[in-house]
Amino acid sequence: LVSVENLVFPARTIGTHFYHTTFKNCSNLSGSVTFEMDVINQECLSITFENCSKLKAVYVPNATGITGSNAMYYTFNGCTSLEEIHMPSMVSNANYNNTYSNLSSLRVFVNTATIGTSISVNGTISSNCTFYKNPNATWSGIPSSWTIVDYQP
């Protein structure tokens, strides 16, 4: 089996589509995944990283236009080593059902979308996480043990 660490998708990646199950159950994906390219008009990121148990961080700086009724469904479910999620421009009206479930190591979550939404958190979730959000967005479902900070770029 091949081990992949610190995967980067460069800004000039042409015609790359990340749909559900792209990295699902990839137990050898460790370190971080960074999308330097714009993740725009993707129909679905659901189940993309589900059960990637060694993944430490995901950086998606330009995520806009994500569509589909289940666009974020189970995206990070079961990523038990995931410590950081950075999705500053993430579209907020996607289905977040079980997106952030079973994230026992999560400590930093950045989502500065201008429109808040409900975060569905189930299973084992870190109680020591800082959630950075846009001061104008209202979110619900955030665990009461999380620290909420208004993001100031």
Short mmCIF file of C-alpha atoms in Angstrom, two decimals:
data_model
loop_
_atom_site.label_atom_id
_atom_site.label_comp_id
_atom_site.label_asym_id
_atom_site.label_seq_id
_atom_site.Cartn_x
_atom_site.Cartn_y
_atom_site.Cartn_z
CA LEU A 1 0.00 0.00 0.00
CA VAL A 2 1.14 3.52 -0.81
CA SER A 3 1.26 6.19 1.88
CA VAL A 4 0.38 9.74 0.88
CA GLU A 5 1.36 12.69 3.05
CA ASN A 6 0.69 16.42 2.54
CA LEU A 7 -1.20 16.24 -0.75
CA VAL A 8 -1.46 19.55 -2.67
CA PHE A 9 -3.70 20.22 -5.66
CA PRO A 10 -2.03 23.18 -7.42
CA ALA A 11 -3.87 26.24 -8.67
CA ARG A 12 -3.48 25.14 -12.26
CA THR A 13 -5.09 21.75 -11.88
CA ILE A 14 -7.36 21.64 -14.93
CA GLY A 15 -10.56 19.65 -15.13
CA THR A 16 -10.24 18.12 -11.69
CA HIS A 17 -13.50 17.12 -10.07
CA PHE A 18 -13.82 15.97 -6.49
CA TYR A 19 -17.02 14.11 -6.02
CA HIS A 20 -18.21 11.89 -3.25
CA THR A 21 -15.99 9.02 -2.16
CA THR A 22 -12.80 10.44 -3.78
CA PHE A 23 -10.66 9.60 -0.73
CA LYS A 24 -13.20 7.61 1.31
CA ASN A 25 -11.57 5.05 3.63
CA CYS A 26 -8.07 6.07 2.49
CA SER A 27 -6.29 5.06 5.67
CA ASN A 28 -2.87 5.91 4.18
CA LEU A 29 -3.73 9.56 3.53
CA SER A 30 -1.94 11.43 6.30
CA GLY A 31 -0.71 14.92 6.95
CA SER A 32 -2.71 17.58 5.12
CA VAL A 33 -4.68 18.09 1.93
CA THR A 34 -4.53 21.55 0.37
CA PHE A 35 -6.61 22.73 -2.56
CA GLU A 36 -4.72 25.72 -4.01
CA MET A 37 -7.14 25.72 -6.92
CA ASP A 38 -10.60 27.20 -6.66
CA VAL A 39 -13.17 24.59 -5.72
CA ILE A 40 -16.00 26.13 -7.70
CA ASN A 41 -19.25 24.72 -8.99
CA GLN A 42 -18.58 21.28 -7.64
CA GLU A 43 -21.74 19.27 -7.44
CA CYS A 44 -20.71 17.39 -4.39
CA LEU A 45 -17.97 16.99 -1.80
CA SER A 46 -20.00 14.51 0.20
CA ILE A 47 -18.14 11.54 1.67
CA THR A 48 -14.89 12.88 0.12
CA PHE A 49 -12.71 12.28 3.20
CA GLU A 50 -14.93 9.95 5.21
CA ASN A 51 -12.91 7.63 7.47
CA CYS A 52 -9.50 9.00 6.44
CA SER A 53 -8.30 8.19 9.93
CA LYS A 54 -4.76 9.63 9.60
CA LEU A 55 -5.66 12.91 7.89
CA LYS A 56 -4.53 15.89 10.03
CA ALA A 57 -5.68 19.02 8.14
CA VAL A 58 -7.74 20.16 5.16
CA TYR A 59 -7.24 23.59 3.58
CA VAL A 60 -9.73 24.78 0.94
CA PRO A 61 -9.17 28.55 0.73
CA ASN A 62 -11.47 29.20 -2.25
CA ALA A 63 -14.56 27.05 -1.95
CA THR A 64 -17.52 28.77 -3.56
CA GLY A 65 -20.46 27.63 -5.61
CA ILE A 66 -20.65 24.15 -4.14
CA THR A 67 -24.07 22.87 -5.10
CA GLY A 68 -26.18 19.81 -4.60
CA SER A 69 -28.63 18.88 -1.89
CA ASN A 70 -26.06 16.72 -0.12
CA ALA A 71 -22.97 18.73 -1.06
CA MET A 72 -21.21 18.33 2.30
CA TYR A 73 -22.92 15.18 3.59
CA TYR A 74 -20.47 13.05 5.67
CA THR A 75 -17.45 14.90 4.17
CA PHE A 76 -15.22 14.60 7.26
CA ASN A 77 -17.12 11.91 9.17
CA GLY A 78 -14.76 9.56 10.96
CA CYS A 79 -11.57 11.54 10.37
CA THR A 80 -10.45 10.83 13.91
CA SER A 81 -7.00 12.47 13.55
CA LEU A 82 -8.28 15.60 11.79
CA GLU A 83 -7.12 18.63 13.78
CA GLU A 84 -7.79 21.55 11.43
CA ILE A 85 -10.40 22.44 8.80
CA HIS A 86 -9.96 25.73 6.91
CA MET A 87 -12.78 26.55 4.52
CA PRO A 88 -13.05 30.35 4.72
CA SER A 89 -15.29 30.97 1.71
CA MET A 90 -17.44 27.89 2.01
CA VAL A 91 -20.98 28.22 0.76
CA SER A 92 -23.19 27.82 3.79
CA ASN A 93 -26.44 26.51 2.36
CA ALA A 94 -25.19 22.98 1.74
CA ASN A 95 -26.44 19.97 3.67
CA TYR A 96 -24.02 19.58 6.60
CA ASN A 97 -25.62 16.37 7.92
CA ASN A 98 -22.91 14.38 9.75
CA THR A 99 -20.20 16.42 8.02
CA TYR A 100 -18.35 17.00 11.28
CA SER A 101 -19.16 13.77 13.11
CA ASN A 102 -16.63 11.64 14.95
CA LEU A 103 -13.87 14.26 14.88
CA SER A 104 -12.29 13.53 18.22
CA SER A 105 -9.07 15.49 17.47
CA LEU A 106 -10.52 18.65 15.91
CA ARG A 107 -9.05 21.79 17.48
CA VAL A 108 -9.36 24.51 14.78
CA PHE A 109 -12.29 25.05 12.43
CA VAL A 110 -12.38 28.12 10.18
CA ASN A 111 -15.49 28.94 8.17
CA THR A 112 -16.00 32.62 7.47
CA ALA A 113 -18.99 32.33 5.15
CA THR A 114 -21.26 35.36 5.35
CA ILE A 115 -24.36 33.23 5.85
CA GLY A 116 -24.40 30.84 8.79
CA THR A 117 -26.14 27.51 8.88
CA SER A 118 -26.68 24.60 11.21
CA ILE A 119 -23.77 22.30 11.95
CA SER A 120 -24.79 18.71 12.54
CA VAL A 121 -22.39 17.14 15.00
CA ASN A 122 -22.82 13.52 16.05
CA GLY A 123 -20.70 10.83 17.65
CA THR A 124 -17.42 11.61 19.35
CA ILE A 125 -16.43 15.23 18.80
CA SER A 126 -13.57 17.21 20.23
CA SER A 127 -14.57 19.37 23.15
CA ASN A 128 -11.49 21.55 22.77
CA CYS A 129 -12.09 23.25 19.42
CA THR A 130 -11.99 26.91 18.39
CA PHE A 131 -14.51 27.85 15.72
CA TYR A 132 -13.56 30.96 13.72
CA LYS A 133 -16.60 32.48 12.00
CA ASN A 134 -17.69 35.61 10.18
CA PRO A 135 -19.04 38.06 12.80
CA ASN A 136 -22.12 38.65 10.61
CA ALA A 137 -23.08 34.97 10.32
CA THR A 138 -25.34 33.12 12.75
CA TRP A 139 -24.63 29.43 13.23
CA SER A 140 -26.55 26.81 15.17
CA GLY A 141 -25.63 23.36 16.37
CA ILE A 142 -22.13 24.34 17.47
CA PRO A 143 -21.15 22.27 20.51
CA SER A 144 -21.36 24.37 23.67
CA SER A 145 -17.83 23.32 24.66
CA TRP A 146 -16.33 24.97 21.56
CA THR A 147 -14.83 28.44 21.74
CA ILE A 148 -16.40 30.75 19.15
CA VAL A 149 -14.24 33.55 17.80
CA ASP A 150 -15.17 36.21 15.24
CA TYR A 151 -12.70 35.82 12.38
CA GLN A 152 -10.70 38.94 11.59
CA PRO A 153 -8.56 38.48 8.45
#
